[in-house]
Coordinates of C-alpha atoms and ligand atoms in Angstrom, one line a residue:
M1 CA 0.0 0.0 0.0
S2 CA 1.4 3.4 -0.9
Q3 CA 1.3 6.2 1.6
S4 CA 0.5 9.7 0.3
V5 CA 2.0 11.1 3.5
K6 CA 5.5 10.5 4.7
G7 CA 5.6 9.7 8.5
S8 CA 8.6 12.0 9.0
N9 CA 6.6 15.0 7.8
L10 CA 3.8 14.5 10.4
R11 CA 3.4 16.9 13.2
V12 CA 0.9 17.2 16.1
D13 CA -1.5 20.1 16.2
G14 CA 0.0 22.0 19.3
N15 CA -3.0 24.3 19.6
A16 CA -5.5 21.5 19.6
L17 CA -3.4 19.7 22.3
W18 CA -3.5 22.9 24.4
V19 CA -7.2 23.3 23.9
D20 CA -7.7 19.6 25.1
L21 CA -5.5 20.3 28.2
M22 CA -7.5 23.3 29.1
E23 CA -10.9 21.8 28.3
T24 CA -10.3 18.7 30.4
A25 CA -8.9 20.8 33.2
Q26 CA -12.5 21.9 34.0
Y27 CA -13.3 18.3 35.3
G28 CA -12.3 18.8 38.9
G29 CA -10.9 22.3 38.2
T30 CA -10.0 24.3 41.4
P31 CA -10.3 28.1 41.9
K32 CA -6.4 28.2 42.0
G33 CA -6.1 26.8 38.5
G34 CA -5.3 23.3 39.5
I35 CA -7.3 20.0 39.4
R36 CA -8.7 17.8 42.1
R37 CA -9.7 14.7 40.2
L38 CA -9.3 11.7 42.5
T39 CA -9.5 8.3 41.0
L40 CA -12.9 6.7 40.4
T41 CA -14.8 9.9 41.5
D42 CA -17.5 11.6 39.4
E43 CA -14.8 14.0 38.0
D44 CA -12.8 10.9 36.9
R45 CA -15.9 9.6 35.2
Q46 CA -16.4 12.9 33.4
V47 CA -12.9 13.1 32.0
R48 CA -13.1 9.4 30.9
D49 CA -16.4 10.1 29.1
W50 CA -14.7 13.1 27.4
F51 CA -11.8 10.9 26.4
V52 CA -14.0 8.2 25.0
R53 CA -16.1 10.7 23.0
T54 CA -13.1 12.5 21.6
C55 CA -11.3 9.3 20.6
T56 CA -14.4 7.9 19.0
D57 CA -14.8 11.0 16.9
L58 CA -11.3 10.4 15.6
G59 CA -12.3 6.9 14.4
C60 CA -10.9 5.0 17.3
E61 CA -12.5 2.2 19.2
V62 CA -12.3 2.6 23.0
S63 CA -12.3 -0.4 25.4
F64 CA -11.5 -0.9 29.1
D65 CA -10.3 -3.8 31.1
S66 CA -11.3 -5.2 34.5
M67 CA -9.3 -2.5 36.3
G68 CA -10.8 0.3 34.2
N69 CA -7.6 1.0 32.2
L70 CA -8.8 2.6 29.0
F71 CA -7.5 1.7 25.5
A72 CA -8.3 4.0 22.5
R73 CA -7.3 2.0 19.4
R74 CA -6.7 3.2 15.9
P75 CA -6.4 0.2 13.5
G76 CA -3.3 -0.5 11.4
L77 CA -2.6 -2.5 8.3
D78 CA -2.0 -5.7 10.3
N79 CA -4.4 -5.8 13.2
A80 CA -3.0 -9.2 14.3
L81 CA 0.0 -7.3 15.5
P82 CA -0.1 -6.1 19.2
P83 CA -0.4 -2.3 19.3
I84 CA 2.3 0.3 19.7
T85 CA 1.0 2.2 22.7
M86 CA 1.3 5.6 24.4
G87 CA -0.3 6.8 27.7
S88 CA -0.2 8.0 31.2
H89 CA -3.0 8.9 33.7
L90 CA -5.9 11.3 34.0
D91 CA -6.3 11.2 37.8
T92 CA -4.6 13.8 39.9
Q93 CA -3.5 14.6 43.5
P94 CA -6.1 16.4 45.8
T95 CA -4.4 19.7 44.9
G96 CA -2.8 18.6 41.6
G97 CA -1.9 20.5 38.5
K98 CA -3.1 20.4 34.9
F99 CA -0.3 18.4 33.4
D100 CA 1.0 15.6 35.6
G101 CA -0.1 12.4 33.7
I102 CA -2.7 14.3 31.6
L103 CA 0.0 15.5 29.1
G104 CA 0.9 11.8 28.4
V105 CA -2.7 10.8 27.7
L106 CA -3.7 13.9 25.7
G107 CA -0.3 14.0 24.0
G108 CA -1.1 10.5 22.8
L109 CA -4.5 11.7 21.7
S110 CA -2.7 14.5 19.7
V111 CA -0.7 11.7 17.9
L112 CA -4.0 9.9 17.0
R113 CA -5.3 13.2 15.7
A114 CA -2.2 13.7 13.5
L115 CA -2.6 10.3 12.0
H116 CA -6.3 10.7 11.5
N117 CA -6.1 14.1 9.9
S118 CA -3.3 13.1 7.5
G119 CA -4.8 9.7 6.7
Y120 CA -1.5 8.0 7.5
T121 CA -1.8 4.2 8.0
T122 CA 0.5 2.5 10.5
R123 CA 1.5 -1.2 10.3
H124 CA 0.5 -1.8 13.9
P125 CA -2.7 -0.7 15.6
I126 CA -1.9 2.4 17.7
E127 CA -3.4 2.8 21.2
V128 CA -3.6 5.5 23.8
I129 CA -3.9 4.1 27.4
N130 CA -5.3 5.9 30.5
W131 CA -4.1 3.9 33.5
T132 CA -6.5 3.9 36.5
N133 CA -5.2 5.3 39.8
E134 CA -1.6 6.3 39.1
E135 CA -1.6 8.8 42.0
G136 CA -2.5 6.5 44.8
S137 CA -3.9 9.4 46.9
R138 CA -7.4 8.0 47.3
F139 CA -6.6 4.3 47.1
S140 CA -3.0 3.3 48.0
P141 CA -0.5 2.3 46.6
P142 CA 0.2 4.4 43.5
M143 CA 0.5 3.0 40.0
M144 CA -2.0 0.4 41.1
C145 CA -3.6 -0.6 37.8
S146 CA -0.5 -0.6 35.6
G147 CA 0.8 -2.7 38.5
V148 CA -2.0 -5.2 38.0
F149 CA -1.4 -5.1 34.2
A150 CA 2.3 -6.0 34.8
G151 CA 1.5 -8.8 37.4
I152 CA 2.8 -6.9 40.4
F153 CA -0.6 -6.8 42.2
T154 CA -3.5 -9.2 41.9
E155 CA -6.9 -8.0 40.6
A156 CA -8.6 -9.3 43.7
E157 CA -6.4 -7.4 46.2
V158 CA -6.8 -4.1 44.3
L159 CA -10.6 -4.5 43.9
D160 CA -10.8 -4.9 47.7
K161 CA -8.8 -1.7 48.5
R162 CA -10.7 0.9 50.5
D163 CA -10.3 4.7 50.6
R164 CA -10.2 6.5 54.0
A165 CA -14.0 6.7 54.0
G166 CA -14.2 2.9 53.8
I167 CA -15.5 2.9 50.2
R168 CA -14.3 -0.2 48.1
F169 CA -12.3 0.3 44.9
G170 CA -14.3 -2.3 43.0
D171 CA -17.6 -0.7 44.0
E172 CA -16.5 2.7 42.8
L173 CA -15.3 1.2 39.5
D174 CA -18.8 -0.2 39.0
T175 CA -20.4 3.1 40.1
I176 CA -18.6 5.1 37.4
G177 CA -19.3 2.4 34.8
Y178 CA -15.7 1.6 33.8
R179 CA -15.3 -2.1 34.9
G180 CA -14.6 -3.9 31.6
K181 CA -14.8 -7.6 30.7
E182 CA -11.2 -8.0 29.4
P183 CA -9.1 -9.4 32.3
C184 CA -6.4 -6.8 33.2
G185 CA -3.0 -7.8 31.8
Q186 CA -4.4 -9.9 28.9
H187 CA -3.7 -7.1 26.4
P188 CA -0.4 -7.7 24.7
I189 CA 1.4 -4.6 23.5
S190 CA 4.4 -4.2 21.2
A191 CA 5.9 -1.1 22.8
Y192 CA 4.9 1.7 25.2
F193 CA 5.9 5.4 25.3
E194 CA 5.0 7.8 28.1
L195 CA 5.2 11.5 27.7
H196 CA 5.4 13.3 31.1
I197 CA 6.4 16.5 32.8
E198 CA 9.8 16.1 34.4
Q199 CA 8.6 17.1 38.0
G200 CA 12.1 18.2 38.6
P201 CA 14.4 21.2 37.8
I202 CA 17.1 19.8 35.5
L203 CA 15.7 20.4 32.0
E204 CA 14.7 24.0 32.8
A205 CA 18.1 24.7 34.5
E206 CA 19.9 23.5 31.4
D207 CA 17.5 25.1 29.0
K208 CA 16.7 21.7 27.3
T209 CA 13.2 20.9 25.9
I210 CA 13.3 17.1 25.8
G211 CA 14.4 14.6 28.4
I212 CA 15.3 11.2 26.9
V213 CA 14.4 9.1 29.9
T214 CA 16.7 6.1 30.3
G215 CA 15.1 4.7 33.4
I216 CA 13.7 5.3 36.9
Q217 CA 16.2 5.3 39.8
G218 CA 16.2 2.7 42.5
A219 CA 15.2 3.8 46.0
R220 CA 15.3 2.5 49.6
W221 CA 13.6 3.9 52.7
Y222 CA 14.6 3.2 56.3
E223 CA 13.2 4.2 59.7
V224 CA 15.9 4.9 62.3
T225 CA 15.4 5.0 66.1
V226 CA 18.3 6.3 68.3
R227 CA 17.8 5.6 72.0
G228 CA 19.9 7.4 74.6
K229 CA 18.8 8.6 78.0
D230 CA 16.7 11.6 79.1
A231 CA 18.8 13.7 81.6
H232 CA 18.9 17.2 83.2
A233 CA 20.5 19.7 80.9
G234 CA 22.0 21.6 83.9
S235 CA 23.4 18.8 86.0
T236 CA 24.6 16.1 83.6
P237 CA 28.3 16.4 82.7
M238 CA 29.1 16.1 79.0
P239 CA 31.1 12.9 79.3
L240 CA 28.2 11.1 81.1
R241 CA 25.5 11.9 78.5
H242 CA 23.6 9.5 76.2
D243 CA 22.4 12.3 73.9
A244 CA 20.2 10.8 71.1
L245 CA 20.0 14.1 69.2
V246 CA 23.7 14.8 69.1
A247 CA 24.2 11.2 67.8
S248 CA 21.4 11.7 65.2
A249 CA 23.0 15.0 64.0
G250 CA 26.1 13.1 63.1
M251 CA 24.0 10.4 61.4
I252 CA 22.1 12.9 59.3
M253 CA 25.4 14.5 58.2
A254 CA 26.6 10.9 57.3
V255 CA 23.6 10.4 55.0
S256 CA 24.4 13.6 53.2
E257 CA 28.1 12.8 53.0
V258 CA 27.6 9.2 51.7
A259 CA 25.2 10.5 49.0
K260 CA 27.7 13.3 48.0
A261 CA 30.5 10.7 47.8
H262 CA 28.4 8.7 45.2
G263 CA 27.5 11.9 43.3
P264 CA 26.4 13.4 41.1
S265 CA 23.5 10.9 40.6
A266 CA 23.1 9.6 44.1
V267 CA 20.7 11.4 46.6
G268 CA 20.2 10.9 50.3
T269 CA 17.6 12.6 52.5
V270 CA 16.5 12.8 56.1
G271 CA 13.1 14.5 55.7
L272 CA 11.3 13.5 58.9
L273 CA 12.6 13.7 62.4
E274 CA 11.0 13.4 65.9
N275 CA 13.0 14.4 69.0
R276 CA 11.9 13.2 72.4
P277 CA 11.0 14.7 74.9
N278 CA 11.7 17.9 72.9
S279 CA 12.2 20.1 75.9
S280 CA 14.7 22.9 76.2
N281 CA 16.3 21.7 79.4
V282 CA 16.3 18.0 78.8
V283 CA 19.1 16.0 77.1
P284 CA 17.2 14.2 74.3
G285 CA 16.6 10.6 75.1
E286 CA 15.1 9.3 71.9
V287 CA 15.2 10.4 68.2
F288 CA 13.3 8.9 65.3
F289 CA 14.1 9.8 61.7
T290 CA 13.7 8.5 58.2
I291 CA 16.3 7.9 55.5
D292 CA 15.6 8.0 51.7
I293 CA 18.5 7.0 49.4
R294 CA 18.3 6.7 45.6
D295 CA 20.5 6.1 42.6
P296 CA 19.9 4.9 39.1
D297 CA 22.2 1.9 39.8
D298 CA 21.0 -0.7 42.3
A299 CA 24.6 -1.6 43.2
V300 CA 25.2 2.0 44.2
V301 CA 22.1 2.0 46.4
L302 CA 23.3 -1.2 48.1
Q303 CA 26.8 0.2 48.5
M304 CA 25.4 3.4 50.1
E305 CA 23.3 1.3 52.5
Q306 CA 26.3 -0.7 53.6
E307 CA 28.4 2.4 54.1
L308 CA 25.6 4.1 56.0
R309 CA 25.1 1.1 58.3
G310 CA 28.8 1.2 59.2
K311 CA 28.9 4.9 59.8
L312 CA 25.7 5.0 61.9
E313 CA 27.0 2.1 64.1
T314 CA 30.2 3.9 64.8
I315 CA 28.5 7.2 65.6
A316 CA 26.1 5.3 67.9
Q317 CA 29.0 3.7 69.8
E318 CA 30.9 7.1 70.1
N319 CA 27.8 8.6 71.6
S320 CA 26.8 5.7 73.9
V321 CA 23.4 5.3 72.3
E322 CA 21.5 2.4 70.9
L323 CA 20.6 2.2 67.2
E324 CA 17.8 0.5 65.3
I325 CA 17.5 0.6 61.5
V326 CA 14.4 -0.9 59.7
Q327 CA 14.2 -1.0 55.9
I328 CA 10.6 -0.1 55.0
W329 CA 10.7 0.2 51.2
D330 CA 12.8 -1.2 48.4
A331 CA 12.1 -0.2 44.8
P332 CA 14.8 -1.5 42.4
A333 CA 15.9 0.7 39.5
V334 CA 14.1 0.4 36.2
H335 CA 16.1 0.4 32.9
F336 CA 14.0 1.3 29.9
D337 CA 14.4 -0.6 26.6
K338 CA 17.6 0.5 24.7
A339 CA 15.9 0.4 21.3
C340 CA 12.9 2.5 22.5
V341 CA 15.2 5.0 24.3
G342 CA 17.1 5.2 21.0
M343 CA 13.9 6.0 19.1
V344 CA 13.1 8.9 21.4
E345 CA 16.7 10.2 21.1
E346 CA 16.6 10.0 17.3
A347 CA 13.2 11.6 17.2
A348 CA 14.4 14.6 19.3
T349 CA 17.5 14.9 17.1
E350 CA 15.6 14.8 13.8
H351 CA 13.3 17.5 15.0
G352 CA 16.3 19.6 16.1
Y353 CA 15.1 19.9 19.7
S354 CA 17.6 20.4 22.5
A355 CA 17.7 17.2 24.5
R356 CA 19.6 15.3 27.2
R357 CA 19.4 11.9 28.7
I358 CA 17.9 11.8 32.1
V359 CA 16.8 9.3 34.8
S360 CA 13.4 9.8 36.5
G361 CA 13.4 10.6 40.2
P362 CA 9.7 9.8 40.7
G363 CA 8.0 6.5 39.8
H364 CA 5.6 6.2 36.8
D365 CA 3.2 3.7 35.2
A366 CA 6.0 3.2 32.6
G367 CA 8.1 1.6 35.4
Y368 CA 5.6 -1.3 35.6
V369 CA 4.8 -1.5 31.9
A370 CA 8.6 -1.9 31.3
K371 CA 8.3 -5.3 32.9
V372 CA 6.0 -6.7 30.2
A373 CA 6.9 -4.6 27.0
P374 CA 9.7 -2.5 25.5
T375 CA 9.2 0.9 27.1
A376 CA 10.6 4.4 27.2
M377 CA 9.6 7.9 28.4
I378 CA 9.9 11.5 27.2
F379 CA 10.1 14.4 29.7
V380 CA 9.4 18.0 29.1
P381 CA 10.3 20.8 31.5
C382 CA 7.8 22.2 34.1
K383 CA 8.2 25.7 35.6
D384 CA 10.6 25.6 38.7
G385 CA 10.4 21.8 38.7
L386 CA 7.1 22.2 40.5
S387 CA 4.5 19.3 40.5
H388 CA 1.8 17.8 42.7
N389 CA 0.8 21.5 43.1
E390 CA -2.0 23.6 41.6
E391 CA 0.5 26.0 40.3
E392 CA 2.2 23.3 38.1
S393 CA 2.9 25.0 34.8
I394 CA 4.4 24.2 31.4
L395 CA 4.9 26.1 28.1
Q396 CA 2.5 25.3 25.2
Q397 CA 5.5 25.0 22.8
D398 CA 7.2 22.4 25.1
A399 CA 4.0 20.3 25.2
E400 CA 3.9 20.4 21.4
M401 CA 7.5 19.5 21.0
G402 CA 7.1 16.6 23.5
A403 CA 4.1 15.3 21.6
N404 CA 6.0 15.6 18.3
V405 CA 8.8 13.4 19.7
L406 CA 6.1 11.0 21.0
L407 CA 4.6 10.8 17.4
A408 CA 8.0 10.3 15.8
A409 CA 9.1 7.6 18.3
V410 CA 5.8 5.8 17.8
L411 CA 6.3 5.8 14.0
K412 CA 9.8 4.5 14.4
A413 CA 8.6 1.7 16.7
D414 CA 5.9 0.9 14.1
Q415 CA 8.6 0.3 11.5
T416 CA 10.9 -1.5 13.9
F417 CA 8.9 -4.1 15.9
D418 CA 7.7 -7.2 14.1
Q419 CA 5.3 -8.3 16.8
Ligands
ZN501 ZN1 2.3 11.4 36.8

């Protein structure tokens, strides 16, 4: 079959994409210009209905699986091939912005529109996916339904999750009318591309438009309890103290030093601290704090953990206090598919957009999808790196360039993958 349009000439309609972003922002829109669109609420149903309507008007067929994940499908020449897919999430935080997740779904929609308007026919079917409950703020954990799709969680455990009001996930899915017959996870895909705002400051600081995301960094969280002895601040000589806060101060410095020693990629944070009894004339008897360490390389995360355990033990002994460390979370690093990352890079280069390789700090649906299909992500800058905030802001031209890279990467994947 001959194509009257060359794929490399195709561009998304940036104005239409922006209109879609602003139009859907009314579903759950807040007075401060953000969005409150918690998963499986009436606002979620409204934006889903809009998405189904809009994709249907572009000649797509929309289906949903047993977790309410939506698939808008544009047929290809060989519909026996699993689709090349794009997507992200339409749910938001309670005080979320207009772009986190939404750009990935509506950017995918802008790709469907470009194909539709040009009459370009792909080999594979092309699909845009809206993953249910990425944010995890109403029903925990986050990325719940891409997690079921990838076999991380079972359908039964997710259907039984309850929000803080005691309302069941499965019941709410029925209420909004988006529980499909297709069992979640039985939907083979050839490749997956997710366009997302960076949610960090690097692209903006370096004046780059496109982040070629190579993976998601590994993270480990710990809870640390340091036990000393409460004592009078006036009468207890320094050598006889068991000061839990002085010991903790050294430990907090150690977290920072270990992360810096593994820089520039490694990060280490103590973000929560409780000091007891927290009284101005009492030597602190007990301190509780958290440690969050991350690096794109799991071996580095492990190395940092070992160094920290050694340093913290030493500091505890020097200060005559007891130390307890409990690991509470372990998220291994995700490495995206080299071929898909290469397609994103080529797409950015061919368009002449300024770009750099980058590793994602936060988790994304793409992290789970990567377990079952070749996957990559595209980042665009957001103002001041601000996200999960009603003031989240991006430039229209950056949204358009990100979507153009998404379109070009999808067309490359369409030519490359034979399944
Ligand atoms: Zn997101």
